[in-house]
Coordinates of C-alpha atoms in Angstrom, one line a residue:
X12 CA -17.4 -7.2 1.7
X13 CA -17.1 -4.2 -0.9
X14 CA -17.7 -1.9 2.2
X15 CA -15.0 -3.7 3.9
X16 CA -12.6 -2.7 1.0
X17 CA -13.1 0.4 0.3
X18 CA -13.1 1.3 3.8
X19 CA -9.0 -0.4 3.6
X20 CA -8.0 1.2 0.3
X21 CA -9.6 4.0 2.3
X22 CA -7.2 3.7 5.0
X23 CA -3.9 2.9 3.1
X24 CA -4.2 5.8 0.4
X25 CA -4.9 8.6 3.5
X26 CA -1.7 7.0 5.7
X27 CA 0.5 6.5 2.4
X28 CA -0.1 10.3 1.7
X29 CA 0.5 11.3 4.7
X30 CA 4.2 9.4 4.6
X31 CA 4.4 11.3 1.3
X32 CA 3.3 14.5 2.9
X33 CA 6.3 14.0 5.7
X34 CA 8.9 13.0 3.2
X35 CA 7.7 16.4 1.6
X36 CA 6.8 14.4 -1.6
X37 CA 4.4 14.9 -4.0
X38 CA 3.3 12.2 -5.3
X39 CA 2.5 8.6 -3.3
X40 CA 5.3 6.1 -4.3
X41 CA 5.2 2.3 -3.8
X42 CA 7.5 2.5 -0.8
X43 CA 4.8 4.6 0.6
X44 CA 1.9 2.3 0.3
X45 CA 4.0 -0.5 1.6
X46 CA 4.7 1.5 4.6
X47 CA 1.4 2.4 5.0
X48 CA 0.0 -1.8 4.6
X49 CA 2.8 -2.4 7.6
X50 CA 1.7 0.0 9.7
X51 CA -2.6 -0.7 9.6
X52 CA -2.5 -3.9 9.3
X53 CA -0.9 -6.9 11.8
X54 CA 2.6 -8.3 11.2
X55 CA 1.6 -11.6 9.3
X56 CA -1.0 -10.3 7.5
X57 CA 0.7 -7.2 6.3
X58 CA 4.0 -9.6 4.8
X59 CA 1.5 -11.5 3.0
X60 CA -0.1 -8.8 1.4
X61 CA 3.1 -6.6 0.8
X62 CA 4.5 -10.3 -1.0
X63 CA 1.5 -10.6 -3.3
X64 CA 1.5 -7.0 -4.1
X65 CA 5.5 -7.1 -5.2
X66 CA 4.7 -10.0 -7.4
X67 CA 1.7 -8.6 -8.7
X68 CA 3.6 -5.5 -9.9
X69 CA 6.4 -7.0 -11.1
X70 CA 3.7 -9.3 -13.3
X71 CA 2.6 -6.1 -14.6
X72 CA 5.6 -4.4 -15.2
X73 CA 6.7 -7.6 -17.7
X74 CA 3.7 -6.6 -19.6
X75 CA 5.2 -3.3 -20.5

């Protein structure tokens, strides 16, 4: 399962800078990684997971 992971955040970081690379960015921004979820992973899965991340950050960002 940790393989399985690591192999995915693998995957998403590589695509996500490569969307920043072709903006001509420098850094990776959320929009990005989003992007990058949409495009590796299938339609229903990658909704879910985009949801559950927006919540998750915007759980954090109440923290600040």
């Amino acid at each position: 399962m940790n393989s399985f992971v690591d192999d995915l955040f693998e995957r998403v970081a590589v695509e996500a800078a490569h969307l920043a690379r072709y903006r001509k960015k420098t850094e990776i921004t959320d929009e990005d990684i989003q992007l990058a979820i949409r495009l590796l992973l299938p339609p229903g899965l990658a909704k879910n997971v985009t949801f559950e991340a927006s919540r998750a950050v915007t759980s954090y960002r109440k923290l600040e």
